[in-house]
C-alpha positions as a printed NumPy array, in Angstrom:
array([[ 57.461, -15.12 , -59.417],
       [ 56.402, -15.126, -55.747],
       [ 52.554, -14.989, -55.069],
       [ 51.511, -12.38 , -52.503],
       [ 49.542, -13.518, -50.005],
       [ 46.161, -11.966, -48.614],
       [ 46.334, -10.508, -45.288],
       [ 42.397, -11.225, -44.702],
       [ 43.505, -15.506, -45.363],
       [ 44.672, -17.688, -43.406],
       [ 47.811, -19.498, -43.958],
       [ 45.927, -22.657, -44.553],
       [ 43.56 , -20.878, -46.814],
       [ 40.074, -21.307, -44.831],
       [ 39.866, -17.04 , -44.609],
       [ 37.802, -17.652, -41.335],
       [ 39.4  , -15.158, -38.515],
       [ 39.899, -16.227, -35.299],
       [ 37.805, -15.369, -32.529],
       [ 34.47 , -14.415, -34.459],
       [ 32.459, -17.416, -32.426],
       [ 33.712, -15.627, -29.28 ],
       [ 32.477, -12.304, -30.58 ],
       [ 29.22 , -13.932, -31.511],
       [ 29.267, -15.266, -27.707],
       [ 29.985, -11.856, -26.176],
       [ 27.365, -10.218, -27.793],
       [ 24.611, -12.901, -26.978],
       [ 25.192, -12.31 , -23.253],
       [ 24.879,  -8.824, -23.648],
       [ 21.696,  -9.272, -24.881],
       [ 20.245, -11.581, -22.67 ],
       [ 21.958,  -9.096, -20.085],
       [ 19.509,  -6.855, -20.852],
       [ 16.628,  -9.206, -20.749],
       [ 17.785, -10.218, -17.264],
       [ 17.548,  -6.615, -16.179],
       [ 14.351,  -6.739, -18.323],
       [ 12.575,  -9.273, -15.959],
       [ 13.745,  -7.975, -13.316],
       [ 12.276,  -4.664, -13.531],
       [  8.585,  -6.329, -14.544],
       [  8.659,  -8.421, -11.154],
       [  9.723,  -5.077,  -9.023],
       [  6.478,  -3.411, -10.432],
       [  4.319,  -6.649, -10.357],
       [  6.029,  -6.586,  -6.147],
       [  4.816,  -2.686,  -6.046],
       [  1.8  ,  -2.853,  -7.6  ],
       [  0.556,  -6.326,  -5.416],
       [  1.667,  -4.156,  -2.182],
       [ -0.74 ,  -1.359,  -3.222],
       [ -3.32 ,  -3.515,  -4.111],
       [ -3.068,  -5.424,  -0.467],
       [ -2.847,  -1.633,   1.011],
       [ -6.535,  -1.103,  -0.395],
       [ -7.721,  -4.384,   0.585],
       [ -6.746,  -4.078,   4.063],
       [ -8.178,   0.18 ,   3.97 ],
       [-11.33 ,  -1.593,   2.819],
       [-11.713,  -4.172,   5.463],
       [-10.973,  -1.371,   7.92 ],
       [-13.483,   1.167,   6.703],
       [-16.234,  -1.593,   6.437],
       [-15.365,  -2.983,  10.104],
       [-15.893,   0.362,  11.786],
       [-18.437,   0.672,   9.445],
       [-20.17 ,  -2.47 ,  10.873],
       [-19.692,  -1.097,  14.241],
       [-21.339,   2.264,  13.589],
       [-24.439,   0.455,  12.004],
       [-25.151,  -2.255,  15.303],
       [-24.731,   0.972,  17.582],
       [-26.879,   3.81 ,  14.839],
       [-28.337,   5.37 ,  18.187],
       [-24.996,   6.821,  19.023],
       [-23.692,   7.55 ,  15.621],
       [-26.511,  10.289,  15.247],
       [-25.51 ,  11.895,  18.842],
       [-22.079,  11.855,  16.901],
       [-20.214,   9.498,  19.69 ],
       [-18.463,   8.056,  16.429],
       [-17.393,  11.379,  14.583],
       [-13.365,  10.868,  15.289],
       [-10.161,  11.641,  14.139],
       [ -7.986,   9.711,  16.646],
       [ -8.27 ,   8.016,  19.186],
       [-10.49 ,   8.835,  21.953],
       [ -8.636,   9.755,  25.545],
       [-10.   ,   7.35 ,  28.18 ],
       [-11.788,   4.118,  27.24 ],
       [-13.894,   1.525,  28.727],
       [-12.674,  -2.284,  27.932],
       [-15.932,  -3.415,  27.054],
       [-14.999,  -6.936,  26.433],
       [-14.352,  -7.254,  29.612],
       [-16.69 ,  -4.797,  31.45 ],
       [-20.433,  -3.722,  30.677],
       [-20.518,  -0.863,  28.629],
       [-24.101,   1.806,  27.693],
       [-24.093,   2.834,  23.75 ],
       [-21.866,   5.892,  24.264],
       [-18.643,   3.984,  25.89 ],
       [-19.529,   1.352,  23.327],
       [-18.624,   3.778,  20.736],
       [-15.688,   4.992,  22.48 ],
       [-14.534,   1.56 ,  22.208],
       [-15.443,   1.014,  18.838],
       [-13.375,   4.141,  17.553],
       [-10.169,   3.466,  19.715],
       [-10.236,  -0.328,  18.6  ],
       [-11.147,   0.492,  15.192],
       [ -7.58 ,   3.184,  15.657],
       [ -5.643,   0.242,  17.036],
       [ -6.281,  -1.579,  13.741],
       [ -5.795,   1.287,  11.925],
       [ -2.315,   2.29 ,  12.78 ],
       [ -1.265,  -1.525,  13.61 ],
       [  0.042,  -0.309,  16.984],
       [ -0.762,  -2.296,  19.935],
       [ -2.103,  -5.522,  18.383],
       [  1.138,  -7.829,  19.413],
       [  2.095,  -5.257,  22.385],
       [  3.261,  -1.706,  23.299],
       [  4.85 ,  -0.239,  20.402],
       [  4.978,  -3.148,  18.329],
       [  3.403,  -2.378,  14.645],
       [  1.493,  -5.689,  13.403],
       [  3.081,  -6.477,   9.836],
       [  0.762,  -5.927,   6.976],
       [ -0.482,  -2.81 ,   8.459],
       [ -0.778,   0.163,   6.352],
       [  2.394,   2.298,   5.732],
       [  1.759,   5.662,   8.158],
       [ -2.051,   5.16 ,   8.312],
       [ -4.651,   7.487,   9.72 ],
       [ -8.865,   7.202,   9.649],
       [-11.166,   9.308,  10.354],
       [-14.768,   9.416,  11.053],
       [-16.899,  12.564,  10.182],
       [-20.351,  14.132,   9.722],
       [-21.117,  15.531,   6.319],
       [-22.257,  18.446,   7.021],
       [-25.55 ,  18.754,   8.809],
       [-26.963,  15.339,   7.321],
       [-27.121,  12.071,   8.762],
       [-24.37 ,  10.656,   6.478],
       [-20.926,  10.204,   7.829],
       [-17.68 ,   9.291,   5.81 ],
       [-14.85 ,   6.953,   6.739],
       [-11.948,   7.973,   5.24 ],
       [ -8.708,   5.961,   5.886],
       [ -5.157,   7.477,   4.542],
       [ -1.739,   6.144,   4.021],
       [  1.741,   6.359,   2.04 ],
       [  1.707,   3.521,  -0.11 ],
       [  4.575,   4.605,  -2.072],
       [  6.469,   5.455,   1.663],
       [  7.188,   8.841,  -0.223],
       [  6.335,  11.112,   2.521],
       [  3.328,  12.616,   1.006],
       [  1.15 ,  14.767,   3.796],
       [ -2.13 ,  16.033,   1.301],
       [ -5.182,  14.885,   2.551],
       [ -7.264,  14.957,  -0.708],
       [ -9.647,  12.053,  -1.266],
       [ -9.14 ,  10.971,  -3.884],
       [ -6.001,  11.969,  -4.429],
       [ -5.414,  15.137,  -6.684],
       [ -1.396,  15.814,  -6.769],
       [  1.213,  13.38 ,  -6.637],
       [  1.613,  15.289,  -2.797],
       [ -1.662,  13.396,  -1.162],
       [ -1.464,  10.15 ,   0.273],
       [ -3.81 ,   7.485,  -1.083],
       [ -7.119,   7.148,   0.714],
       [-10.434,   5.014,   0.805],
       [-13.412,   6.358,   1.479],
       [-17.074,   5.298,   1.941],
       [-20.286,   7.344,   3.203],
       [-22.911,   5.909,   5.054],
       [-26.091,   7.123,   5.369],
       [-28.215,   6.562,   8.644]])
């Protein structure tokens, strides 16, 4: 009588199949595939989430230097020689020339917009790295009072966002810092 033999054994009679440890290899490297991709993703956010936080340092330091400014030179901040949006037309250098309160104001805003937009710090048309992504600042009276408000805007996410509410209300508005001074 002839003995039939099992189509799940090998001929030597170990029944282990071939190529199971290569299975077992395949599927570990899809797995730590995805672990790969895994870590990789984390350190993009930890990358996005370090650039915003160095956008709001840098929005701070700006709002407390013209900040500084405004206090040394109060005089002129009540005749409202500081309440800006831009840049102011023609200015005085007063590092190198003698300047009265109100051209030392001047100064102080279109220096203070220098830093702001990053323009102009390492030449003509040249934007000094680390500065904001498409800043603006802004000085302004509240109202009839004797507070102002700094108020410094950009696009940290470089999405193209144009609102201009502070703080930030829809995912349309650009992030801001503001502070209000009181004089």
């Amino acid at each position: 009588m002839m003995k039939k033999r099992s189509a799940h054994r090998r001929p030597d009679g170990s029944g282990v199949a071939k190529g199971f440890t290569l299975i077992e290899i395949l599927v570990a490297l899809i797995v730590l595939s995805f672990g790969v991709l895994g870590v990789a993703g984390l350190q993009l956010i930890t990358y996005q989430n370090l650039q915003s936080s160095l956008n709001y340092g840098t929005a701070a330091m700006l709002a407390n230097e013209i900040a500084d400014r405004m206090i040394v030179n109060s005089a002129q901040v009540l005749a409202d020689s500081y309440d800006h949006s831009g840049a102011p037309n023609s200015v005085t250098n007063c590092a190198t020339e003698t300047c009265n309160a109100s051209q030392m104001a001047t100064y102080d805003i279109d220096q203070w917009q220098t830093a702001v937009t990053g323009v102009g710090l390492l030449g003509d048309d040249v934007k000094m790295p680390g500065s904001l992504p498409s800043p603006s600042g802004a000085v302004a009276r509240v109202g009839t009072t004797d507070n102002f408000t700094i108020t410094l805007r950009w696009d940290d996410d470089s999405s193209g966002s144009t609102g201009t509410n502070c703080p930030p209300t829809t995912a349309s508005d650009l992030d801001c810092y503001q502070i209000t001074l009181g004089f």
